Amino acid sequence: MSKSVLVLYMSRGGHTARIARRIADSVAAAGGRAETMSLLEADKEGVDWTRYDVVALGAPVLYGTYDRSVFDFVAKYRTQLETGPNAFFNVSVVARTPEKTTVAGNRYMQKFLELSPWKPRDLKVIAGKVDYPSWRWHERLMIRLIMKYTHGPTDPTTVIDYTDWDDVAGYGRHLASLAT
Ligand SMILES: Cc1cc2nc3c(=O)[nH]c(=O)nc-3n(C[C@H](O)[C@H](O)[C@H](O)COP(=O)(O)O)c2cc1C
């Protein structure tokens, strides 16, 4: 029987949603089944958790933390998330450097583990996208400060996708392999 993976995500600008779709495509390419759902949709429409062998949840880092909806969701559905193999991935621009792509080296991952009542079994750090033109001026200002501090791009016209898409596809295959 083919393995079934549910990829839940929160995405503010659309990039984490794209990552979720790439994960699902890769599961499908490997012969499994996968569905993606935003946290909003999952909460409003409901999830038939019994249909999935593995559940993954991904969220972008926003101002050093995660959107409140992420914590609300994991608090509400902790039991369902913990029933079978489960995984969490975060998306951030600081993860563009090799030392911050590791779970141990990414303090936002440590922060998630501290704040979340759900303790995911499997963790993944994914580099996201810098997209200054699409951000509001005060967001641009804040992120340029973060970038200055971490020696990243500060030119306000910069658009750089730091995501390693082959690695994301590999992560999809990894998730499918977690099914028992
Ligand atoms: C308002 C805002 C705040 C952000 N804060 C951080 C941050 O503190 N650290 C970081 O590494 N990236 C930060 N980012 C970058 C996002 O994590 C990155 O752009 C990610 O790809 C966004 O995913 P999304 O399009 O799914 O929302 C921030 C982005 C925005 C828009």
CSV table of C-alpha atoms and ligand atoms in Angstrom, one decimal:
chain,number,residue,atom,x,y,z
A,1,MET,CA,0.0,0.0,0.0
A,2,SER,CA,1.3,3.4,-0.8
A,3,LYS,CA,2.3,5.7,2.0
A,4,SER,CA,0.2,8.8,2.7
A,5,VAL,CA,1.7,12.1,3.9
A,6,LEU,CA,-0.1,15.2,5.0
A,7,VAL,CA,1.9,18.4,4.7
A,8,LEU,CA,0.4,21.2,6.8
A,9,TYR,CA,1.8,24.7,6.5
A,10,MET,CA,1.5,28.3,7.5
A,11,SER,CA,2.8,30.7,4.9
A,12,ARG,CA,2.7,34.5,5.0
A,13,GLY,CA,4.1,35.3,1.6
A,14,GLY,CA,3.6,32.0,-0.2
A,15,HIS,CA,7.1,30.5,-0.1
A,16,THR,CA,6.4,27.9,2.6
A,17,ALA,CA,3.3,26.9,0.7
A,18,ARG,CA,5.5,26.3,-2.4
A,19,ILE,CA,7.9,24.2,-0.3
A,20,ALA,CA,4.9,22.2,1.0
A,21,ARG,CA,3.8,21.6,-2.7
A,22,ARG,CA,7.3,20.5,-3.7
A,23,ILE,CA,7.4,18.0,-0.8
A,24,ALA,CA,4.0,16.6,-1.8
A,25,ASP,CA,5.2,16.3,-5.5
A,26,SER,CA,8.3,14.5,-4.4
A,27,VAL,CA,6.2,12.0,-2.2
A,28,ALA,CA,4.0,11.4,-5.3
A,29,ALA,CA,7.0,11.0,-7.6
A,30,ALA,CA,8.3,8.3,-5.2
A,31,GLY,CA,5.0,6.4,-5.4
A,32,GLY,CA,3.3,7.7,-2.3
A,33,ARG,CA,0.3,9.9,-1.8
A,34,ALA,CA,0.5,13.4,-0.3
A,35,GLU,CA,-1.8,16.3,0.4
A,36,THR,CA,-1.1,19.9,1.4
A,37,MET,CA,-3.3,22.0,3.6
A,38,SER,CA,-2.8,25.4,5.2
A,39,LEU,CA,-3.3,25.5,9.0
A,40,LEU,CA,-6.3,27.7,8.4
A,41,GLU,CA,-7.9,25.3,6.0
A,42,ALA,CA,-7.1,22.3,8.3
A,43,ASP,CA,-8.7,24.0,11.3
A,44,LYS,CA,-11.7,25.3,9.4
A,45,GLU,CA,-12.5,22.3,7.2
A,46,GLY,CA,-11.2,19.6,9.6
A,47,VAL,CA,-8.7,16.8,8.9
A,48,ASP,CA,-9.4,13.1,8.7
A,49,TRP,CA,-6.2,12.2,10.5
A,50,THR,CA,-6.8,8.5,10.0
A,51,ARG,CA,-6.0,8.9,6.3
A,52,TYR,CA,-2.4,9.7,6.8
A,53,ASP,CA,0.6,7.7,7.8
A,54,VAL,CA,2.8,10.7,8.4
A,55,VAL,CA,2.0,14.3,9.2
A,56,ALA,CA,4.5,17.2,8.6
A,57,LEU,CA,4.0,20.8,9.6
A,58,GLY,CA,6.0,23.7,8.2
A,59,ALA,CA,6.1,27.4,9.1
A,60,PRO,CA,8.3,30.4,8.3
A,61,VAL,CA,10.2,32.3,10.9
A,62,LEU,CA,8.7,35.8,11.3
A,63,TYR,CA,10.5,38.3,13.6
A,64,GLY,CA,12.5,35.6,15.4
A,65,THR,CA,9.4,33.5,16.1
A,66,TYR,CA,6.4,31.9,14.4
A,67,ASP,CA,2.9,33.2,13.7
A,68,ARG,CA,0.6,32.8,16.6
A,69,SER,CA,-1.7,30.6,14.5
A,70,VAL,CA,1.1,28.0,14.4
A,71,PHE,CA,1.2,27.8,18.2
A,72,ASP,CA,-2.6,27.8,18.4
A,73,PHE,CA,-2.8,25.0,15.9
A,74,VAL,CA,-0.2,22.8,17.6
A,75,ALA,CA,-1.8,23.3,21.0
A,76,LYS,CA,-5.2,22.4,19.7
A,77,TYR,CA,-4.2,19.4,17.6
A,78,ARG,CA,-1.2,18.1,19.6
A,79,THR,CA,-2.8,14.7,20.2
A,80,GLN,CA,-3.6,14.2,16.5
A,81,LEU,CA,-0.1,15.3,15.5
A,82,GLU,CA,1.5,12.9,17.9
A,83,THR,CA,-0.5,9.8,17.0
A,84,GLY,CA,1.8,8.7,14.2
A,85,PRO,CA,5.1,9.7,12.7
A,86,ASN,CA,5.3,13.5,12.7
A,87,ALA,CA,7.7,16.1,11.6
A,88,PHE,CA,8.2,19.9,11.8
A,89,PHE,CA,10.2,22.1,9.3
A,90,ASN,CA,10.9,25.7,9.6
A,91,VAL,CA,11.7,28.2,6.9
A,92,SER,CA,14.0,31.2,7.4
A,93,VAL,CA,16.5,33.3,5.7
A,94,VAL,CA,19.2,32.9,8.3
A,95,ALA,CA,19.2,29.2,7.3
A,96,ARG,CA,21.0,30.2,4.1
A,97,THR,CA,24.4,29.5,5.8
A,98,PRO,CA,25.5,25.9,6.3
A,99,GLU,CA,25.9,26.2,10.1
A,100,LYS,CA,22.4,27.5,10.5
A,101,THR,CA,20.8,24.8,8.3
A,102,THR,CA,21.4,22.3,11.0
A,103,VAL,CA,18.8,21.6,13.7
A,104,ALA,CA,21.3,22.2,16.4
A,105,GLY,CA,22.7,25.4,14.8
A,106,ASN,CA,19.3,27.0,14.1
A,107,ARG,CA,18.1,28.9,17.2
A,108,TYR,CA,14.7,29.3,15.7
A,109,MET,CA,14.3,25.5,15.8
A,110,GLN,CA,15.4,25.5,19.4
A,111,LYS,CA,12.8,28.3,20.0
A,112,PHE,CA,10.1,26.2,18.5
A,113,LEU,CA,10.9,23.2,20.6
A,114,GLU,CA,10.9,25.4,23.7
A,115,LEU,CA,7.5,27.1,23.0
A,116,SER,CA,5.6,24.3,21.4
A,117,PRO,CA,3.6,21.8,23.5
A,118,TRP,CA,4.0,19.4,20.5
A,119,LYS,CA,7.4,17.9,20.4
A,120,PRO,CA,7.9,16.8,16.8
A,121,ARG,CA,9.8,13.6,16.3
A,122,ASP,CA,11.6,14.7,13.1
A,123,LEU,CA,13.0,18.2,12.5
A,124,LYS,CA,14.2,20.0,9.3
A,125,VAL,CA,15.6,23.4,8.7
A,126,ILE,CA,14.9,24.9,5.2
A,127,ALA,CA,16.3,28.2,3.8
A,128,GLY,CA,13.6,30.6,2.6
A,129,LYS,CA,13.4,33.6,0.4
A,130,VAL,CA,14.5,37.2,0.7
A,131,ASP,CA,12.0,39.3,-1.2
A,132,TYR,CA,12.4,42.9,-0.1
A,133,PRO,CA,10.2,44.5,-2.8
A,134,SER,CA,7.2,42.4,-1.7
A,135,TRP,CA,7.6,43.4,2.0
A,136,ARG,CA,6.2,46.5,3.7
A,137,TRP,CA,8.7,49.3,4.4
A,138,HIS,CA,8.9,48.5,8.1
A,139,GLU,CA,9.3,44.8,7.4
A,140,ARG,CA,12.1,45.6,4.9
A,141,LEU,CA,13.8,47.8,7.6
A,142,MET,CA,13.6,45.0,10.2
A,143,ILE,CA,14.8,42.3,7.9
A,144,ARG,CA,17.6,44.5,6.5
A,145,LEU,CA,18.8,44.9,10.1
A,146,ILE,CA,18.7,41.1,10.6
A,147,MET,CA,20.6,40.7,7.3
A,148,LYS,CA,23.2,43.3,8.3
A,149,TYR,CA,23.7,41.5,11.5
A,150,THR,CA,24.1,38.1,9.8
A,151,HIS,CA,26.1,39.4,6.8
A,152,GLY,CA,23.3,38.8,4.3
A,153,PRO,CA,22.0,41.0,1.5
A,154,THR,CA,20.7,44.5,2.5
A,155,ASP,CA,20.0,46.0,-0.9
A,156,PRO,CA,16.2,46.7,-0.7
A,157,THR,CA,15.7,45.6,-4.3
A,158,THR,CA,17.0,42.1,-3.6
A,159,VAL,CA,15.0,39.0,-4.4
A,160,ILE,CA,16.9,35.8,-3.6
A,161,ASP,CA,15.5,32.3,-3.3
A,162,TYR,CA,17.8,30.4,-0.9
A,163,THR,CA,15.8,27.2,-0.9
A,164,ASP,CA,17.7,24.1,-2.0
A,165,TRP,CA,14.8,22.6,-4.0
A,166,ASP,CA,16.6,19.2,-4.6
A,167,ASP,CA,17.0,19.0,-0.8
A,168,VAL,CA,13.3,19.7,-0.4
A,169,ALA,CA,12.5,16.9,-2.8
A,170,GLY,CA,14.8,14.6,-0.8
A,171,TYR,CA,13.0,15.7,2.4
A,172,GLY,CA,9.7,14.6,0.8
A,173,ARG,CA,11.1,11.1,0.2
A,174,HIS,CA,12.5,11.1,3.8
A,175,LEU,CA,9.0,11.9,5.1
A,176,ALA,CA,7.5,9.1,3.1
A,177,SER,CA,10.1,6.8,4.6
A,178,LEU,CA,9.0,7.6,8.1
A,179,ALA,CA,5.7,5.7,7.6
A,180,THR,CA,5.6,2.6,9.6
B,1,LIG,C1,7.7,40.1,8.5
B,1,LIG,C2,8.8,39.1,8.2
B,1,LIG,C3,9.7,38.8,9.2
B,1,LIG,C4,10.7,37.9,9.0
B,1,LIG,N1,11.6,37.6,10.1
B,1,LIG,C5,12.6,36.8,9.9
B,1,LIG,C6,13.5,36.5,10.9
B,1,LIG,O1,13.4,37.0,12.1
B,1,LIG,N2,14.5,35.6,10.7
B,1,LIG,C7,14.7,35.0,9.4
B,1,LIG,O2,15.7,34.3,9.3
B,1,LIG,N3,13.8,35.3,8.4
B,1,LIG,C8,12.8,36.1,8.6
B,1,LIG,N4,11.9,36.4,7.6
B,1,LIG,C9,12.1,35.7,6.3
B,1,LIG,C10,11.1,34.6,6.1
B,1,LIG,O3,11.3,33.6,7.0
B,1,LIG,C11,11.3,34.1,4.7
B,1,LIG,O4,11.1,35.1,3.8
B,1,LIG,C12,10.3,32.9,4.3
B,1,LIG,O5,10.7,32.4,3.1
B,1,LIG,C13,8.9,33.4,4.3
B,1,LIG,O6,8.0,32.4,4.0
B,1,LIG,P1,6.5,32.6,3.5
B,1,LIG,O7,6.6,33.2,2.2
B,1,LIG,O8,5.9,31.2,3.5
B,1,LIG,O9,5.8,33.5,4.5
B,1,LIG,C14,10.9,37.3,7.8
B,1,LIG,C15,10.0,37.6,6.7
B,1,LIG,C16,8.9,38.5,6.9
B,1,LIG,C17,8.0,38.8,5.8
